mmCIF file of C-alpha atoms in Angstrom:
data_model
loop_
_atom_site.group_PDB
_atom_site.id
_atom_site.type_symbol
_atom_site.label_atom_id
_atom_site.label_comp_id
_atom_site.label_asym_id
_atom_site.label_seq_id
_atom_site.Cartn_x
_atom_site.Cartn_y
_atom_site.Cartn_z
ATOM 1 C CA MET S 1 8.828 107.029 106.533
ATOM 2 C CA SER S 2 11.777 106.620 104.211
ATOM 3 C CA SER S 3 14.087 108.144 106.816
ATOM 4 C CA ASP S 4 12.787 105.667 109.418
ATOM 5 C CA ARG S 5 13.566 102.733 107.127
ATOM 6 C CA THR S 6 17.010 104.157 106.476
ATOM 7 C CA ALA S 7 17.624 104.537 110.202
ATOM 8 C CA ARG S 8 16.505 100.957 110.878
ATOM 9 C CA HIS S 9 18.671 99.683 108.050
ATOM 10 C CA THR S 10 21.656 101.598 109.386
ATOM 11 C CA GLY S 11 20.994 100.262 112.872
ATOM 12 C CA ARG S 12 20.900 96.680 111.625
ATOM 13 C CA LEU S 13 24.113 97.169 109.696
ATOM 14 C CA TRP S 14 25.772 98.617 112.771
ATOM 15 C CA LEU S 15 24.542 95.644 114.827
ATOM 16 C CA GLY S 16 25.757 93.130 112.264
ATOM 17 C CA TRP S 17 29.217 94.520 111.606
ATOM 18 C CA SER S 18 29.943 95.520 115.195
ATOM 19 C CA SER S 19 29.004 91.982 116.277
ATOM 20 C CA ALA S 20 31.307 90.558 113.606
ATOM 21 C CA LEU S 21 34.205 92.678 114.855
ATOM 22 C CA LEU S 22 33.422 91.767 118.460
ATOM 23 C CA SER S 23 33.507 88.083 117.514
ATOM 24 C CA LEU S 24 37.032 88.553 116.146
ATOM 25 C CA ALA S 25 37.991 90.277 119.398
ATOM 26 C CA TYR S 26 36.572 87.312 121.296
ATOM 27 C CA VAL S 27 38.763 84.866 119.346
ATOM 28 C CA PHE S 28 41.772 87.003 120.240
ATOM 29 C CA THR S 29 40.656 86.975 123.889
ATOM 30 C CA CYS S 30 40.497 83.156 123.869
ATOM 31 C CA TYR S 31 44.009 83.107 122.454
ATOM 32 C CA LEU S 32 45.269 85.442 125.164
ATOM 33 C CA GLY S 33 43.550 83.503 127.916
ATOM 34 C CA LEU S 34 44.329 79.913 126.928
ATOM 35 C CA ALA S 35 47.610 79.781 124.991
ATOM 36 C CA THR S 36 50.865 79.162 126.828
ATOM 37 C CA PRO S 37 52.130 82.470 128.305
ATOM 38 C CA GLU S 38 54.997 83.902 126.249
ATOM 39 C CA GLY S 39 55.693 87.403 127.542
ATOM 40 C CA ASP S 40 54.347 90.637 128.978
ATOM 41 C CA ALA S 41 53.338 92.394 125.731
ATOM 42 C CA TRP S 42 49.612 93.078 125.292
ATOM 43 C CA TRP S 43 49.407 90.812 122.248
ATOM 44 C CA GLN S 44 51.137 87.867 123.927
ATOM 45 C CA PRO S 45 49.066 85.209 125.754
ATOM 46 C CA ASN S 46 48.984 85.357 129.539
ATOM 47 C CA GLY S 47 46.745 82.372 130.333
ATOM 48 C CA PHE S 48 44.245 84.322 132.437
ATOM 49 C CA LEU S 49 41.398 81.927 131.610
ATOM 50 C CA HIS S 50 43.338 79.045 133.112
ATOM 51 C CA ARG S 51 43.173 80.892 136.419
ATOM 52 C CA SER S 52 39.375 81.270 136.266
ATOM 53 C CA SER S 53 37.847 79.083 138.974
ATOM 54 C CA TRP S 54 34.400 79.109 137.362
ATOM 55 C CA LEU S 55 35.743 77.255 134.324
ATOM 56 C CA GLY S 56 37.044 74.489 136.539
ATOM 57 C CA GLU S 57 33.686 74.225 138.282
ATOM 58 C CA LEU S 58 31.866 73.953 134.958
ATOM 59 C CA ASN S 59 34.098 71.078 133.914
ATOM 60 C CA SER S 60 33.304 68.966 136.968
ATOM 61 C CA GLU S 61 31.430 65.687 136.662
ATOM 62 C CA PRO S 62 28.965 64.988 135.111
ATOM 63 C CA PHE S 63 29.361 68.093 132.934
ATOM 64 C CA VAL S 64 32.750 67.415 131.347
ATOM 65 C CA GLY S 65 33.134 69.817 128.440
ATOM 66 C CA ALA S 66 30.648 72.333 129.831
ATOM 67 C CA ASP S 67 33.452 74.894 129.994
ATOM 68 C CA VAL S 68 33.986 74.702 126.219
ATOM 69 C CA LEU S 69 30.227 74.930 125.667
ATOM 70 C CA ALA S 70 29.935 77.956 127.956
ATOM 71 C CA LEU S 71 32.739 79.761 126.143
ATOM 72 C CA ALA S 72 31.084 78.956 122.802
ATOM 73 C CA LEU S 73 27.868 80.743 123.775
ATOM 74 C CA VAL S 74 29.425 84.171 123.293
ATOM 75 C CA PRO S 75 30.368 83.769 119.597
ATOM 76 C CA ILE S 76 27.085 81.965 118.934
ATOM 77 C CA LEU S 77 25.092 84.934 120.286
ATOM 78 C CA LEU S 78 27.259 87.338 118.311
ATOM 79 C CA CYS S 79 26.718 85.237 115.189
ATOM 80 C CA ILE S 80 22.948 85.476 115.663
ATOM 81 C CA CYS S 81 23.299 89.266 115.858
ATOM 82 C CA VAL S 82 25.369 89.297 112.671
ATOM 83 C CA PHE S 83 22.780 87.267 110.758
ATOM 84 C CA ALA S 84 20.013 89.503 112.076
ATOM 85 C CA GLY S 85 21.860 92.689 111.181
ATOM 86 C CA THR S 86 23.387 92.116 107.747
ATOM 87 C CA ARG S 87 23.222 89.834 104.727
ATOM 88 C CA SER S 88 26.908 90.414 104.015
ATOM 89 C CA VAL S 89 28.598 87.111 103.228
ATOM 90 C CA VAL S 90 31.885 88.455 104.591
ATOM 91 C CA ALA S 91 30.390 89.454 107.951
ATOM 92 C CA ARG S 92 28.519 86.171 108.287
ATOM 93 C CA THR S 93 31.580 84.116 107.405
ATOM 94 C CA ILE S 94 33.577 86.048 110.008
ATOM 95 C CA ALA S 95 30.915 85.260 112.616
ATOM 96 C CA ILE S 96 30.927 81.557 111.742
ATOM 97 C CA ALA S 97 34.726 81.509 111.790
ATOM 98 C CA ALA S 98 34.676 83.058 115.257
ATOM 99 C CA ILE S 99 32.626 80.094 116.492
ATOM 100 C CA THR S 100 34.830 77.427 114.885
ATOM 101 C CA CYS S 101 38.155 79.091 115.722
ATOM 102 C CA SER S 102 37.289 79.955 119.328
ATOM 103 C CA THR S 103 35.877 76.463 119.931
ATOM 104 C CA LEU S 104 39.113 74.875 118.698
ATOM 105 C CA LEU S 105 41.187 77.226 120.831
ATOM 106 C CA ASN S 106 39.002 76.525 123.861
ATOM 107 C CA PHE S 107 39.080 72.758 123.427
ATOM 108 C CA TYR S 108 42.834 72.576 122.904
ATOM 109 C CA GLY S 109 43.465 75.124 125.615
ATOM 110 C CA LEU S 110 41.347 73.360 128.244
ATOM 111 C CA HIS S 111 41.273 69.651 127.375
ATOM 112 C CA ALA S 112 43.947 68.800 124.794
ATOM 113 C CA PHE S 113 46.566 71.439 125.493
ATOM 114 C CA GLY S 114 49.533 69.149 124.769
ATOM 115 C CA PRO S 115 49.783 69.706 120.984
ATOM 116 C CA TRP S 116 49.102 73.432 121.256
ATOM 117 C CA ASP S 117 51.653 73.812 124.034
ATOM 118 C CA PHE S 118 54.236 71.799 122.078
ATOM 119 C CA PHE S 119 53.866 73.615 118.715
ATOM 120 C CA GLY S 120 53.409 77.109 120.156
ATOM 121 C CA TRP S 121 52.657 79.783 117.554
ATOM 122 C CA GLN S 122 52.598 77.135 114.812
ATOM 123 C CA GLY S 123 49.889 75.336 116.752
ATOM 124 C CA THR S 124 47.938 78.595 117.068
ATOM 125 C CA LEU S 125 48.050 79.197 113.322
ATOM 126 C CA THR S 126 47.113 75.588 112.627
ATOM 127 C CA LEU S 127 44.025 75.817 114.847
ATOM 128 C CA LEU S 128 42.985 79.167 113.367
ATOM 129 C CA ALA S 129 43.526 77.996 109.795
ATOM 130 C CA THR S 130 41.536 74.817 110.426
ATOM 131 C CA GLY S 131 38.719 76.802 111.998
ATOM 132 C CA LEU S 132 38.698 79.223 109.056
ATOM 133 C CA VAL S 133 38.556 76.398 106.512
ATOM 134 C CA VAL S 134 35.622 74.790 108.328
ATOM 135 C CA ALA S 135 33.860 78.164 108.559
ATOM 136 C CA VAL S 136 34.223 78.802 104.834
ATOM 137 C CA ALA S 137 32.890 75.292 104.142
ATOM 138 C CA LEU S 138 29.895 76.035 106.370
ATOM 139 C CA ALA S 139 29.355 79.371 104.603
ATOM 140 C CA THR S 140 29.674 77.941 101.086
ATOM 141 C CA PRO S 141 25.876 77.976 100.473
ATOM 142 C CA LEU S 142 25.817 81.636 101.543
ATOM 143 C CA ILE S 143 28.627 82.406 99.117
ATOM 144 C CA ALA S 144 26.822 80.468 96.392
ATOM 145 C CA ASP S 145 23.562 82.311 97.116
ATOM 146 C CA SER S 146 25.336 85.652 96.813
ATOM 147 C CA ALA S 147 26.988 84.629 93.543
ATOM 148 C CA LEU S 148 23.681 83.342 92.128
ATOM 149 C CA ARG S 149 21.827 86.536 93.031
ATOM 150 C CA ALA S 150 24.502 88.839 91.637
ATOM 151 C CA PRO S 151 27.000 86.864 89.528
ATOM 152 C CA THR S 152 29.599 89.595 89.273
ATOM 153 C CA ALA S 153 33.170 88.855 88.279
ATOM 154 C CA LEU S 154 34.296 89.644 91.830
ATOM 155 C CA ARG S 155 32.019 87.065 93.430
ATOM 156 C CA ILE S 156 32.710 84.429 90.821
ATOM 157 C CA GLY S 157 36.399 85.128 91.310
ATOM 158 C CA LEU S 158 35.960 84.669 95.058
ATOM 159 C CA VAL S 159 34.418 81.223 94.588
ATOM 160 C CA VAL S 160 37.188 80.223 92.168
ATOM 161 C CA ALA S 161 39.823 81.521 94.598
ATOM 162 C CA LEU S 162 38.322 79.494 97.459
ATOM 163 C CA VAL S 163 38.309 76.329 95.361
ATOM 164 C CA LEU S 164 41.902 76.861 94.239
ATOM 165 C CA ALA S 165 42.984 77.556 97.823
ATOM 166 C CA ALA S 166 41.401 74.293 98.986
ATOM 167 C CA ILE S 167 43.037 72.355 96.156
ATOM 168 C CA ALA S 168 46.419 73.931 96.907
ATOM 169 C CA ALA S 169 46.084 73.079 100.602
ATOM 170 C CA MET S 170 45.315 69.420 99.899
ATOM 171 C CA ARG S 171 48.092 69.150 97.327
ATOM 172 C CA HIS S 172 50.857 70.936 99.243
ATOM 173 C CA MET S 173 50.380 70.013 102.883
ATOM 174 C CA THR S 174 52.525 67.178 104.123
ATOM 175 C CA GLY S 175 53.189 66.145 107.681
ATOM 176 C CA TRP S 176 56.699 64.900 106.931
ATOM 177 C CA ASP S 177 58.184 67.904 105.215
ATOM 178 C CA PRO S 178 61.200 69.010 107.298
ATOM 179 C CA GLN S 179 60.647 72.619 106.255
ATOM 180 C CA LEU S 180 56.907 72.421 106.989
ATOM 181 C CA ARG S 181 56.000 73.849 103.583
ATOM 182 C CA PHE S 182 52.415 74.996 103.373
ATOM 183 C CA ASN S 183 51.862 73.360 106.717
ATOM 184 C CA LEU S 184 52.065 74.758 110.204
ATOM 185 C CA SER S 185 52.773 71.631 112.218
ATOM 186 C CA PRO S 186 53.999 68.077 111.564
ATOM 187 C CA TRP S 187 50.352 67.023 111.439
ATOM 188 C CA PRO S 188 48.506 68.441 108.397
ATOM 189 C CA ALA S 189 45.313 69.216 110.301
ATOM 190 C CA VAL S 190 44.014 71.785 107.829
ATOM 191 C CA SER S 191 43.923 69.473 104.841
ATOM 192 C CA ILE S 192 42.905 66.327 106.725
ATOM 193 C CA PHE S 193 40.316 67.585 109.204
ATOM 194 C CA GLY S 194 39.228 70.833 107.567
ATOM 195 C CA LEU S 195 38.960 69.600 103.975
ATOM 196 C CA ASP S 196 39.184 65.836 103.631
ATOM 197 C CA MET S 197 36.781 65.177 106.494
ATOM 198 C CA VAL S 198 34.560 68.141 107.427
ATOM 199 C CA SER S 199 34.235 69.727 103.988
ATOM 200 C CA TYR S 200 33.610 66.352 102.368
ATOM 201 C CA ALA S 201 30.834 65.546 104.837
ATOM 202 C CA LEU S 202 29.298 69.009 104.436
ATOM 203 C CA ALA S 203 29.332 68.679 100.646
ATOM 204 C CA GLY S 204 27.245 65.514 100.896
ATOM 205 C CA GLY S 205 24.926 67.153 103.409
ATOM 206 C CA TYR S 206 24.322 70.152 101.158
ATOM 207 C CA LEU S 207 23.574 67.925 98.175
ATOM 208 C CA ALA S 208 21.167 65.810 100.234
ATOM 209 C CA LEU S 209 19.310 68.874 101.511
ATOM 210 C CA ALA S 210 19.152 70.288 97.989
ATOM 211 C CA ILE S 211 17.437 67.086 96.853
ATOM 212 C CA ALA S 212 15.013 67.267 99.775
ATOM 213 C CA LEU S 213 14.037 70.833 98.892
ATOM 214 C CA SER S 214 13.898 70.413 95.132
ATOM 215 C CA GLY S 215 10.305 69.162 94.846
ATOM 216 C CA GLY S 216 6.869 70.183 96.007
ATOM 217 C CA ARG S 217 5.462 69.201 99.355
ATOM 218 C CA GLY S 218 3.684 66.180 97.864
ATOM 219 C CA ARG S 219 6.993 64.619 96.826
ATOM 220 C CA SER S 220 9.005 65.797 99.817
ATOM 221 C CA PRO S 221 8.985 62.553 101.849
ATOM 222 C CA LEU S 222 10.293 60.570 98.882
ATOM 223 C CA LEU S 223 12.925 63.180 98.106
ATOM 224 C CA ALA S 224 13.892 63.300 101.789
ATOM 225 C CA LEU S 225 14.424 59.543 101.718
ATOM 226 C CA VAL S 226 16.484 59.790 98.519
ATOM 227 C CA GLY S 227 18.577 62.586 100.017
ATOM 228 C CA ALA S 228 19.142 60.706 103.263
ATOM 229 C CA LEU S 229 20.113 57.482 101.505
ATOM 230 C CA GLY S 230 22.383 59.460 99.205
ATOM 231 C CA LEU S 231 24.106 61.146 102.119
ATOM 232 C CA GLY S 232 24.473 57.834 103.926
ATOM 233 C CA GLY S 233 26.130 56.355 100.857
ATOM 234 C CA TRP S 234 28.310 59.459 100.485
ATOM 235 C CA ILE S 235 29.552 59.114 104.052
ATOM 236 C CA ALA S 236 30.062 55.360 103.727
ATOM 237 C CA LEU S 237 31.998 55.837 100.479
ATOM 238 C CA HIS S 238 34.537 58.112 102.112
ATOM 239 C CA PHE S 239 34.536 57.068 105.752
ATOM 240 C CA GLY S 240 34.010 53.330 105.219
ATOM 241 C CA LEU S 241 31.077 50.977 105.432
ATOM 242 C CA HIS S 242 31.660 50.684 109.172
ATOM 243 C CA ALA S 243 30.245 54.197 109.623
ATOM 244 C CA PRO S 244 27.581 53.992 112.346
ATOM 245 C CA LEU S 245 23.874 53.887 111.548
ATOM 246 C CA LEU S 246 23.653 57.354 113.093
ATOM 247 C CA TRP S 247 25.154 58.730 109.885
ATOM 248 C CA LEU S 248 21.998 57.555 108.097
ATOM 249 C CA LEU S 249 19.382 58.277 110.765
ATOM 250 C CA LEU S 250 20.460 61.858 111.429
ATOM 251 C CA PRO S 251 20.508 62.989 107.794
ATOM 252 C CA PHE S 252 17.149 61.297 107.215
ATOM 253 C CA ALA S 253 15.591 63.174 110.109
ATOM 254 C CA LEU S 254 17.216 66.403 108.949
ATOM 255 C CA THR S 255 16.219 66.067 105.308
ATOM 256 C CA LEU S 256 12.700 64.982 106.219
ATOM 257 C CA GLY S 257 12.342 67.977 108.524
ATOM 258 C CA ILE S 258 13.689 70.509 106.070
ATOM 259 C CA SER S 259 11.597 69.055 103.245
ATOM 260 C CA HIS S 260 8.480 70.011 105.239
ATOM 261 C CA TRP S 261 9.799 73.465 106.045
ATOM 262 C CA ARG S 262 7.107 75.940 105.107
ATOM 263 C CA LEU S 263 8.750 78.212 102.588
ATOM 264 C CA GLU S 264 7.484 80.160 99.625
ATOM 265 C CA THR S 265 8.075 78.360 96.354
ATOM 266 C CA ASP S 266 10.623 80.887 95.099
ATOM 267 C CA ARG S 267 12.545 80.943 98.361
ATOM 268 C CA ARG S 268 12.464 77.144 98.528
ATOM 269 C CA ALA S 269 13.892 76.896 95.018
ATOM 270 C CA ALA S 270 16.545 79.536 95.759
ATOM 271 C CA LEU S 271 17.651 77.704 98.898
ATOM 272 C CA ALA S 272 17.834 74.410 97.001
ATOM 273 C CA ARG S 273 19.983 76.047 94.308
ATOM 274 C CA SER S 274 22.328 77.562 96.886
ATOM 275 C CA LEU S 275 22.752 74.225 98.649
ATOM 276 C CA LEU S 276 23.265 72.439 95.343
ATOM 277 C CA VAL S 277 25.912 74.874 94.131
ATOM 278 C CA GLY S 278 27.573 74.916 97.564
ATOM 279 C CA GLY S 279 27.718 71.122 97.627
ATOM 280 C CA ILE S 280 29.116 70.949 94.105
ATOM 281 C CA VAL S 281 31.767 73.587 94.868
ATOM 282 C CA LEU S 282 32.920 71.782 98.018
ATOM 283 C CA ALA S 283 32.867 68.364 96.360
ATOM 284 C CA ALA S 284 34.826 69.682 93.373
ATOM 285 C CA ALA S 285 37.469 71.200 95.653
ATOM 286 C CA VAL S 286 37.875 68.095 97.807
ATOM 287 C CA PHE S 287 37.821 65.587 94.969
ATOM 288 C CA THR S 288 40.144 67.619 92.754
ATOM 289 C CA GLY S 289 42.589 68.318 95.567
ATOM 290 C CA GLY S 290 42.603 64.662 96.614
ATOM 291 C CA ALA S 291 43.025 63.452 93.046
ATOM 292 C CA LEU S 292 45.950 65.791 92.379
ATOM 293 C CA ALA S 293 47.606 64.799 95.671
ATOM 294 C CA SER S 294 47.165 61.117 94.821
ATOM 295 C CA GLY S 295 48.548 61.778 91.333
ATOM 296 C CA ASP S 296 51.599 63.490 92.799
ATOM 297 C CA HIS S 297 52.159 60.533 95.090
ATOM 298 C CA ALA S 298 51.833 57.986 92.281
ATOM 299 C CA HIS S 299 54.178 59.938 89.987
ATOM 300 C CA SER S 300 56.855 60.190 92.670
ATOM 301 C CA ARG S 301 56.416 56.568 93.723
ATOM 302 C CA TYR S 302 56.197 54.838 90.337
ATOM 303 C CA VAL S 303 57.978 57.184 87.900
ATOM 304 C CA LEU S 304 60.558 59.403 89.578
ATOM 305 C CA ALA S 305 61.816 57.168 92.388
ATOM 306 C CA PRO S 306 62.391 54.169 90.054
ATOM 307 C CA GLN S 307 64.576 56.418 87.872
ATOM 308 C CA VAL S 308 66.805 57.101 90.849
ATOM 309 C CA ILE S 309 66.775 53.466 91.970
ATOM 310 C CA SER S 310 67.763 52.217 88.494
ATOM 311 C CA ALA S 311 70.609 54.729 88.349
ATOM 312 C CA LEU S 312 71.817 53.597 91.776
ATOM 313 C CA GLU S 313 71.855 49.964 90.635
ATOM 314 C CA ARG S 314 73.856 50.869 87.514
ATOM 315 C CA TYR S 315 76.341 52.755 89.696
ATOM 316 C CA LEU S 316 76.619 49.754 92.050
ATOM 317 C CA ALA S 317 77.213 47.310 89.190
ATOM 318 C CA ARG S 318 80.063 49.459 87.947
ATOM 319 C CA GLU S 319 81.625 50.728 91.191
ATOM 320 C CA GLN S 320 80.687 47.849 93.528
ATOM 321 C CA VAL S 321 79.432 50.415 96.060
ATOM 322 C CA TYR S 322 76.575 52.900 96.245
ATOM 323 C CA PRO S 323 77.439 56.617 95.913
ATOM 324 C CA ASP S 324 77.601 58.980 98.857
ATOM 325 C CA SER S 325 75.160 61.407 97.238
ATOM 326 C CA LEU S 326 72.714 61.473 94.357
ATOM 327 C CA GLU S 327 74.755 64.183 92.645
ATOM 328 C CA GLU S 328 77.445 61.555 91.981
ATOM 329 C CA LEU S 329 74.945 59.776 89.729
ATOM 330 C CA VAL S 330 74.805 62.894 87.551
ATOM 331 C CA GLU S 331 78.588 63.252 87.507
ATOM 332 C CA ALA S 332 78.917 59.584 86.481
ATOM 333 C CA GLY S 333 76.346 59.961 83.709
ATOM 334 C CA ASP S 334 73.780 57.610 85.264
ATOM 335 C CA LEU S 335 71.253 60.452 85.554
ATOM 336 C CA ALA S 336 70.834 63.569 83.461
ATOM 337 C CA SER S 337 69.729 65.390 86.628
ATOM 338 C CA VAL S 338 68.439 64.430 90.041
ATOM 339 C CA PRO S 339 64.622 64.405 89.848
ATOM 340 C CA ARG S 340 62.506 65.981 92.535
ATOM 341 C CA PRO S 341 59.448 64.300 94.019
ATOM 342 C CA ARG S 342 56.267 65.949 92.812
ATOM 343 C CA THR S 343 54.312 67.694 95.550
ATOM 344 C CA GLY S 344 52.032 70.610 94.773
ATOM 345 C CA PHE S 345 52.025 73.093 91.912
ATOM 346 C CA GLY S 346 55.314 73.604 90.113
ATOM 347 C CA VAL S 347 54.713 77.326 89.636
ATOM 348 C CA VAL S 348 55.032 77.818 93.393
ATOM 349 C CA TYR S 349 58.612 76.547 93.253
ATOM 350 C CA THR S 350 59.400 78.259 89.936
ATOM 351 C CA LEU S 351 58.482 81.637 91.425
ATOM 352 C CA GLY S 352 60.653 80.913 94.454
ATOM 353 C CA LEU S 353 57.748 81.047 96.904
ATOM 354 C CA LEU S 354 58.788 77.721 98.425
ATOM 355 C CA GLU S 355 61.835 75.527 98.363
ATOM 356 C CA PRO S 356 61.175 72.577 96.025
ATOM 357 C CA PRO S 357 60.907 69.107 97.591
ATOM 358 C CA THR S 358 63.847 66.717 97.256
ATOM 359 C CA PHE S 359 64.632 63.040 97.634
ATOM 360 C CA ASP S 360 66.411 62.336 100.910
ATOM 361 C CA TYR S 361 69.262 59.912 100.280
ATOM 362 C CA GLN S 362 71.644 58.244 102.690
ATOM 363 C CA GLY S 363 74.379 56.100 101.165
ATOM 364 C CA LEU S 364 75.514 53.173 103.330
ATOM 365 C CA GLY S 365 78.159 51.637 101.084
ATOM 366 C CA SER S 366 76.541 48.298 100.304
ATOM 367 C CA SER S 367 73.040 49.667 100.885
ATOM 368 C CA TYR S 368 71.128 52.965 101.042
ATOM 369 C CA VAL S 369 67.884 54.619 102.107
ATOM 370 C CA LEU S 370 65.885 56.738 99.663
ATOM 371 C CA GLU S 371 62.979 58.751 101.075
ATOM 372 C CA PHE S 372 60.480 61.353 99.945
ATOM 373 C CA ALA S 373 57.499 63.101 101.530
ATOM 374 C CA SER S 374 54.080 62.891 99.930
ATOM 375 C CA ALA S 375 50.760 64.615 100.566
ATOM 376 C CA GLU S 376 49.229 64.721 104.040
ATOM 377 C CA TRP S 377 51.191 62.449 106.416
ATOM 378 C CA VAL S 378 52.750 60.027 103.916
ATOM 379 C CA GLN S 379 56.485 59.368 104.043
ATOM 380 C CA CYS S 380 57.932 56.831 101.595
ATOM 381 C CA ALA S 381 61.235 54.991 102.024
ATOM 382 C CA TYR S 382 63.077 52.500 99.845
ATOM 383 C CA THR S 383 65.935 50.241 100.931
ATOM 384 C CA PRO S 384 67.363 47.589 98.580
ATOM 385 C CA PRO S 385 66.776 44.056 99.872
ATOM 386 C CA TRP S 386 69.577 42.022 101.396
ATOM 387 C CA ILE S 387 69.296 38.789 99.389
ATOM 388 C CA ASP S 388 71.551 36.309 97.683
ATOM 389 C CA GLU S 389 69.786 35.515 94.437
ATOM 390 C CA GLU S 390 72.082 32.549 93.697
ATOM 391 C CA GLU S 391 70.812 30.695 96.787
ATOM 392 C CA LEU S 392 67.102 31.273 96.074
ATOM 393 C CA ASP S 393 64.919 29.687 93.433
ATOM 394 C CA GLU S 394 62.352 31.661 91.401
ATOM 395 C CA ASP S 395 59.426 30.904 93.743
ATOM 396 C CA GLU S 396 61.381 32.137 96.773
ATOM 397 C CA LEU S 397 62.427 35.288 94.946
ATOM 398 C CA GLU S 398 58.804 36.080 94.165
ATOM 399 C CA GLU S 399 57.904 35.752 97.857
ATOM 400 C CA ILE S 400 60.370 38.432 98.934
ATOM 401 C CA ASP S 401 58.524 41.544 99.996
ATOM 402 C CA GLU S 402 58.998 44.680 97.958
ATOM 403 C CA PRO S 403 61.620 46.858 99.674
ATOM 404 C CA TRP S 404 59.262 49.854 99.783
ATOM 405 C CA ALA S 405 57.886 51.240 103.026
ATOM 406 C CA CYS S 406 55.254 53.215 101.174
ATOM 407 C CA PRO S 407 51.517 52.895 100.451
ATOM 408 C CA ASP S 408 50.397 52.456 96.850
ATOM 409 C CA THR S 409 48.082 55.444 97.260
ATOM 410 C CA ARG S 410 47.371 58.000 99.941
ATOM 411 C CA PRO S 411 46.131 55.899 102.885
ATOM 412 C CA ASP S 412 42.569 56.001 104.091
ATOM 413 C CA LEU S 413 41.986 58.231 107.087
ATOM 414 C CA TRP S 414 39.912 55.726 109.028
#
């Protein structure tokens, strides 16, 4: 009997892990079949899926998008096999990532191929990285459940590493960095869509479901209502009060349904804990990363840039012309050194892993342009105003717009 159980266990493991590996192979197949052809090597895309007539037939009216849905069925079935075969968090995360990554590749390969075609391999890495980030966010309760059941240093370290990676992504990625540091295209899709949008929404969803599951069946409807209202407020807080009513109706239906899910008391409590910890981990990563990115922006905008601007005005008052470079301010003694805008963790630049960010300066004689890149897609520019203060009274001077083309904080996404 023991040998039979061992054989069944081995068979399930084989099913789970082989399905996980097949799902990775499927993502690679989507890449080969949909990316812009680059060469004849086996690992280079050849676009064979674009030549498949059945995909075109699926996409005909009124079933627009049916081709993407059809291609998504394969990783979904493989994911079901993985979940049925193994409880490994790694295997399950791989299976989820196969769904998110292949769906992004399929959508951009079949319906929005312009960006992918334009950015080439950078676009491929951007799509895969975004899909991986979303998959890890979806698997966060599974990771939390594993850590809660066996809180080893390795698993705790994994959670900490994931949080730090998310924070680093939000703090480093900028769409205006000419060297594309920590970013794979001029649009920081990973930090914006993967973290600031999807992960934020999932964090609120996990917390709402944890509330719905936290009480007995007698209190479930009330807790479901509290969870749904909380999630609606969470979404409205981040995405704006104009978020559609669907954001409130869907979570209410979901939380009400899951609150009546017939589960054993221990399993119900364990699931609630996993969702709670998963929601807290995601929320901590997104909020911390956003706060640090906003802090970097504010420090560059209100502390470092004014130092440079003041030095430029002192140089102008003395030389009657602006310098050709910022280094001339150091040579003239107006600055001890040229400051660098703050973006990301300083240790990354100290270790030489990335080139540190710099202020971009263009001297125009009687004027200049001073620019710096901030987190996500923010680019700030300063140009001194062209005014004659002797011909304007105090009220008119106050009405002159500030010469900054720069938001006070990171702009809202919506």
